[in-house]
Amino acid sequence: MLTIISATPSPYARMNRIALLEKGIPFELKNEIPWHESETQTPLYNPLEKLPILLFDDGREPVYDSAQIQEYIVQKFADKSPRLVTGDVDNGPQSEADPDIMKRDEDKQSKSWLNRQNRKIDGALKAMNELAKSRKEGSDYLLADVMTIADIAVICAVGQVDFGGVRPGWQDKYPELAAYWKSLDATKNFADTKPVMFDLKHNTVV
Ligand SMILES: N[C@@H](CCC(=O)N[C@@H](CS)C(=O)NCC(=O)O)C(=O)O
């Protein structure tokens, strides 16, 4: 049995959870708050003290970093449909959109740092809107007629912008992205993994 160390609001862990759910691979979900030092197991497995982490029950080394975990899932379970990659490495982004959004207390904010992060959010929304626009006519997905990890990454990234409330009105500014996000985010495995603010702490087998 696989275990994912996750956090309920984490867009990174959400990507890995969705990939496993789409492929129908059972896993145990362990929700943590990575900065609750007396309780978290995250630093035991990842020296960077970040989750998600994929654990094995046979003593194998854990895999951490959502992009690495996504790569592991795609390769290890390549024979399980959906493949989640097109196989065409030259055509289109397949892996990660960096979806984390953190808000510091005002007195700890740096203006230039904030400007840089804001520029990245706006640049990413614009780029993702272009991707949504460039979809093949009638396709629900970005790169192919089937879901890939690019769809999972974009939906989780956009979901985090929406959940964090950092760009009110983004749906009006980027209507193609909004329409694409709304329809895929309503499907089961996306709907079941929507971000939830910390305080929910439970272990479940999915
Ligand atoms: N690049 C990492 C980023 C993961 C990340 O930032 N996770 C957050 C939770 S969403 C975390 O564990 N933060 C704790 C910390 O930075 O100390 C990945 O893709 O897995």
Short mmCIF file of C-alpha atoms and ligand atoms in Angstrom, two decimals:
data_model
loop_
_atom_site.label_atom_id
_atom_site.label_comp_id
_atom_site.label_asym_id
_atom_site.label_seq_id
_atom_site.Cartn_x
_atom_site.Cartn_y
_atom_site.Cartn_z
CA MET A 1 0.00 0.00 0.00
CA LEU A 2 1.23 3.48 -0.87
CA THR A 3 0.91 6.39 1.54
CA ILE A 4 0.83 10.05 0.60
CA ILE A 5 1.77 12.56 3.26
CA SER A 6 -0.42 15.48 2.34
CA ALA A 7 -1.98 18.63 3.73
CA THR A 8 -5.62 19.44 3.10
CA PRO A 9 -4.93 22.77 1.32
CA SER A 10 -1.81 21.56 -0.57
CA PRO A 11 -2.05 21.97 -4.36
CA TYR A 12 1.13 19.93 -4.74
CA ALA A 13 -0.21 16.91 -2.89
CA ARG A 14 -3.52 17.36 -4.71
CA MET A 15 -1.78 16.75 -8.04
CA ASN A 16 -0.39 13.42 -6.83
CA ARG A 17 -3.67 12.38 -5.23
CA ILE A 18 -5.55 13.06 -8.46
CA ALA A 19 -3.02 11.10 -10.53
CA LEU A 20 -3.40 8.07 -8.22
CA LEU A 21 -7.19 8.38 -8.18
CA GLU A 22 -7.40 8.69 -11.96
CA LYS A 23 -5.36 5.51 -12.31
CA GLY A 24 -7.37 3.72 -9.63
CA ILE A 25 -4.38 3.01 -7.39
CA PRO A 26 -5.32 2.68 -3.72
CA PHE A 27 -3.35 4.75 -1.22
CA GLU A 28 -3.50 5.90 2.34
CA LEU A 29 -3.83 9.63 2.84
CA LYS A 30 -2.07 11.14 5.86
CA ASN A 31 -2.87 14.75 6.43
CA GLU A 32 -0.30 16.84 8.24
CA ILE A 33 0.53 20.40 9.05
CA PRO A 34 4.21 20.47 8.09
CA TRP A 35 5.15 23.23 10.52
CA HIS A 36 3.58 21.55 13.56
CA GLU A 37 6.96 20.31 14.63
CA SER A 38 5.87 18.06 17.48
CA GLU A 39 3.46 16.09 15.26
CA THR A 40 4.65 16.19 11.67
CA GLN A 41 6.48 13.25 10.13
CA THR A 42 7.50 15.27 7.08
CA PRO A 43 11.09 16.07 8.25
CA LEU A 44 11.70 12.36 8.88
CA TYR A 45 11.46 11.73 5.15
CA ASN A 46 12.31 14.99 3.42
CA PRO A 47 15.23 17.15 4.61
CA LEU A 48 13.54 20.12 2.91
CA GLU A 49 10.62 19.53 5.33
CA LYS A 50 8.05 19.83 2.57
CA LEU A 51 5.20 17.61 1.56
CA PRO A 52 3.88 15.74 -0.42
CA ILE A 53 5.89 12.61 0.26
CA LEU A 54 5.17 9.17 -1.17
CA LEU A 55 5.90 6.33 1.28
CA PHE A 56 6.15 2.59 0.61
CA ASP A 57 5.35 -0.14 3.10
CA ASP A 58 8.34 -2.31 2.15
CA GLY A 59 11.14 -0.08 3.39
CA ARG A 60 11.91 1.48 0.01
CA GLU A 61 13.20 5.05 0.03
CA PRO A 62 10.35 7.57 0.01
CA VAL A 63 9.87 9.86 -2.99
CA TYR A 64 9.37 13.55 -2.34
CA ASP A 65 8.61 16.60 -4.44
CA SER A 66 5.32 16.51 -6.30
CA ALA A 67 6.94 16.52 -9.75
CA GLN A 68 9.11 13.53 -8.82
CA ILE A 69 6.11 11.72 -7.38
CA GLN A 70 4.09 12.47 -10.53
CA GLU A 71 6.94 11.06 -12.62
CA TYR A 72 7.06 7.94 -10.43
CA ILE A 73 3.30 7.37 -10.77
CA VAL A 74 3.35 7.85 -14.54
CA GLN A 75 6.27 5.48 -15.06
CA LYS A 76 5.47 2.85 -12.44
CA PHE A 77 1.84 2.54 -13.47
CA ALA A 78 2.34 3.16 -17.20
CA ASP A 79 0.16 0.17 -18.03
CA LYS A 80 -2.80 1.60 -16.10
CA SER A 81 -5.15 3.82 -18.02
CA PRO A 82 -5.19 6.82 -18.30
CA ARG A 83 -1.49 7.07 -19.15
CA LEU A 84 -1.52 10.76 -18.15
CA VAL A 85 1.20 11.63 -20.69
CA THR A 86 0.98 12.02 -24.44
CA GLY A 87 4.37 10.41 -25.07
CA ASP A 88 5.29 13.43 -27.20
CA VAL A 89 7.94 15.13 -25.06
CA ASP A 90 8.53 17.87 -27.64
CA ASN A 91 4.99 19.10 -27.66
CA GLY A 92 3.69 21.00 -24.70
CA PRO A 93 4.31 21.19 -20.98
CA GLN A 94 3.45 17.94 -19.26
CA SER A 95 4.56 18.29 -15.73
CA GLU A 96 4.29 21.02 -13.19
CA ALA A 97 2.78 24.40 -12.73
CA ASP A 98 4.04 25.83 -9.45
CA PRO A 99 0.81 26.39 -7.65
CA ASP A 100 1.65 27.42 -4.09
CA ILE A 101 0.45 30.71 -2.74
CA MET A 102 1.48 31.83 0.71
CA LYS A 103 0.47 34.99 2.46
CA ARG A 104 2.75 36.53 5.09
CA ASP A 105 1.71 38.94 7.82
CA GLU A 106 1.91 42.49 6.55
CA ASP A 107 4.88 43.49 8.73
CA LYS A 108 6.87 40.56 7.36
CA GLN A 109 6.18 41.33 3.70
CA SER A 110 8.86 42.59 1.36
CA LYS A 111 7.57 44.80 -1.43
CA SER A 112 10.02 43.66 -4.06
CA TRP A 113 9.47 40.00 -3.16
CA LEU A 114 5.72 40.52 -3.30
CA ASN A 115 5.97 42.23 -6.70
CA ARG A 116 7.98 39.32 -8.01
CA GLN A 117 5.47 36.76 -6.74
CA ASN A 118 2.53 38.79 -8.08
CA ARG A 119 4.18 38.98 -11.49
CA LYS A 120 4.52 35.20 -11.47
CA ILE A 121 0.84 34.68 -10.61
CA ASP A 122 -0.27 37.04 -13.40
CA GLY A 123 2.19 35.54 -15.90
CA ALA A 124 1.05 32.02 -15.05
CA LEU A 125 -2.64 32.89 -15.35
CA LYS A 126 -2.03 34.50 -18.73
CA ALA A 127 0.02 31.52 -19.97
CA MET A 128 -2.56 29.03 -18.71
CA ASN A 129 -5.33 31.01 -20.39
CA GLU A 130 -3.41 30.78 -23.69
CA LEU A 131 -3.10 27.02 -23.17
CA ALA A 132 -6.82 26.71 -22.50
CA LYS A 133 -7.52 28.74 -25.65
CA SER A 134 -5.26 26.56 -27.77
CA ARG A 135 -7.19 23.38 -26.97
CA LYS A 136 -8.34 21.29 -29.89
CA GLU A 137 -11.91 22.14 -30.72
CA GLY A 138 -14.31 20.14 -28.56
CA SER A 139 -11.55 18.72 -26.33
CA ASP A 140 -11.84 18.95 -22.56
CA TYR A 141 -8.06 18.58 -22.21
CA LEU A 142 -5.02 20.73 -22.91
CA LEU A 143 -2.68 18.52 -24.89
CA ALA A 144 -4.61 15.56 -26.13
CA ASP A 145 -8.02 13.99 -26.25
CA VAL A 146 -7.28 12.41 -22.89
CA MET A 147 -6.27 13.83 -19.53
CA THR A 148 -2.56 14.34 -18.88
CA ILE A 149 -0.58 15.54 -15.88
CA ALA A 150 -0.58 18.98 -17.56
CA ASP A 151 -4.35 19.16 -16.98
CA ILE A 152 -3.89 18.04 -13.38
CA ALA A 153 -1.18 20.66 -12.77
CA VAL A 154 -3.13 23.52 -14.35
CA ILE A 155 -6.40 22.70 -12.59
CA CYS A 156 -4.59 22.48 -9.22
CA ALA A 157 -2.70 25.73 -9.84
CA VAL A 158 -5.83 27.61 -10.87
CA GLY A 159 -7.73 26.01 -7.98
CA GLN A 160 -5.14 27.44 -5.61
CA VAL A 161 -5.50 30.95 -7.03
CA ASP A 162 -9.25 30.68 -6.61
CA PHE A 163 -9.07 29.08 -3.15
CA GLY A 164 -6.52 31.64 -1.92
CA GLY A 165 -8.68 34.52 -3.21
CA VAL A 166 -5.53 36.26 -4.46
CA ARG A 167 -7.00 37.38 -7.81
CA PRO A 168 -10.62 38.40 -7.35
CA GLY A 169 -12.24 38.68 -10.78
CA TRP A 170 -9.74 36.33 -12.46
CA GLN A 171 -12.59 34.41 -14.09
CA ASP A 172 -13.75 37.52 -15.96
CA LYS A 173 -10.23 38.38 -17.04
CA TYR A 174 -9.43 34.85 -18.25
CA PRO A 175 -12.76 33.41 -19.46
CA GLU A 176 -11.30 30.53 -21.48
CA LEU A 177 -9.24 29.36 -18.51
CA ALA A 178 -12.25 29.76 -16.22
CA ALA A 179 -14.50 27.65 -18.46
CA TYR A 180 -11.88 24.92 -18.81
CA TRP A 181 -11.17 24.91 -15.05
CA LYS A 182 -14.85 24.82 -14.09
CA SER A 183 -15.72 21.84 -16.23
CA LEU A 184 -12.74 19.65 -15.25
CA ASP A 185 -12.79 20.70 -11.60
CA ALA A 186 -16.36 19.42 -11.35
CA THR A 187 -15.36 15.86 -12.30
CA LYS A 188 -15.17 13.34 -9.48
CA ASN A 189 -11.49 13.09 -8.60
CA PHE A 190 -11.03 16.84 -8.77
CA ALA A 191 -14.20 17.54 -6.84
CA ASP A 192 -13.16 15.02 -4.15
CA THR A 193 -9.78 16.68 -3.61
CA LYS A 194 -10.70 20.35 -3.51
CA PRO A 195 -8.44 22.33 -1.16
CA VAL A 196 -9.64 22.66 2.42
CA MET A 197 -8.07 25.04 4.93
CA PHE A 198 -6.06 23.37 7.72
CA ASP A 199 -7.79 22.18 10.85
CA LEU A 200 -9.19 19.06 9.30
CA LYS A 201 -6.75 16.39 10.36
CA HIS A 202 -7.51 12.81 9.64
CA ASN A 203 -6.11 9.60 8.19
CA THR A 204 -8.19 7.85 5.58
CA VAL A 205 -7.79 5.04 3.13
CA VAL A 206 -8.97 6.12 -0.32
N1 LIG B 1 8.43 21.88 -4.83
C1 LIG B 1 7.69 21.19 -3.80
C2 LIG B 1 6.92 22.24 -2.98
C3 LIG B 1 6.09 21.58 -1.88
C4 LIG B 1 5.62 22.60 -0.84
O1 LIG B 1 5.98 23.79 -0.85
N2 LIG B 1 4.80 22.09 0.11
C5 LIG B 1 4.31 22.92 1.19
C6 LIG B 1 2.88 22.52 1.51
S1 LIG B 1 1.81 22.96 0.16
C7 LIG B 1 5.13 22.60 2.44
O2 LIG B 1 5.34 21.45 2.77
N3 LIG B 1 5.59 23.63 3.15
C8 LIG B 1 6.30 23.46 4.36
C9 LIG B 1 7.56 24.25 4.40
O3 LIG B 1 7.91 24.88 3.39
O4 LIG B 1 8.23 24.23 5.43
C10 LIG B 1 6.78 20.15 -4.42
O5 LIG B 1 6.41 20.33 -5.58
O6 LIG B 1 6.49 19.14 -3.76
#
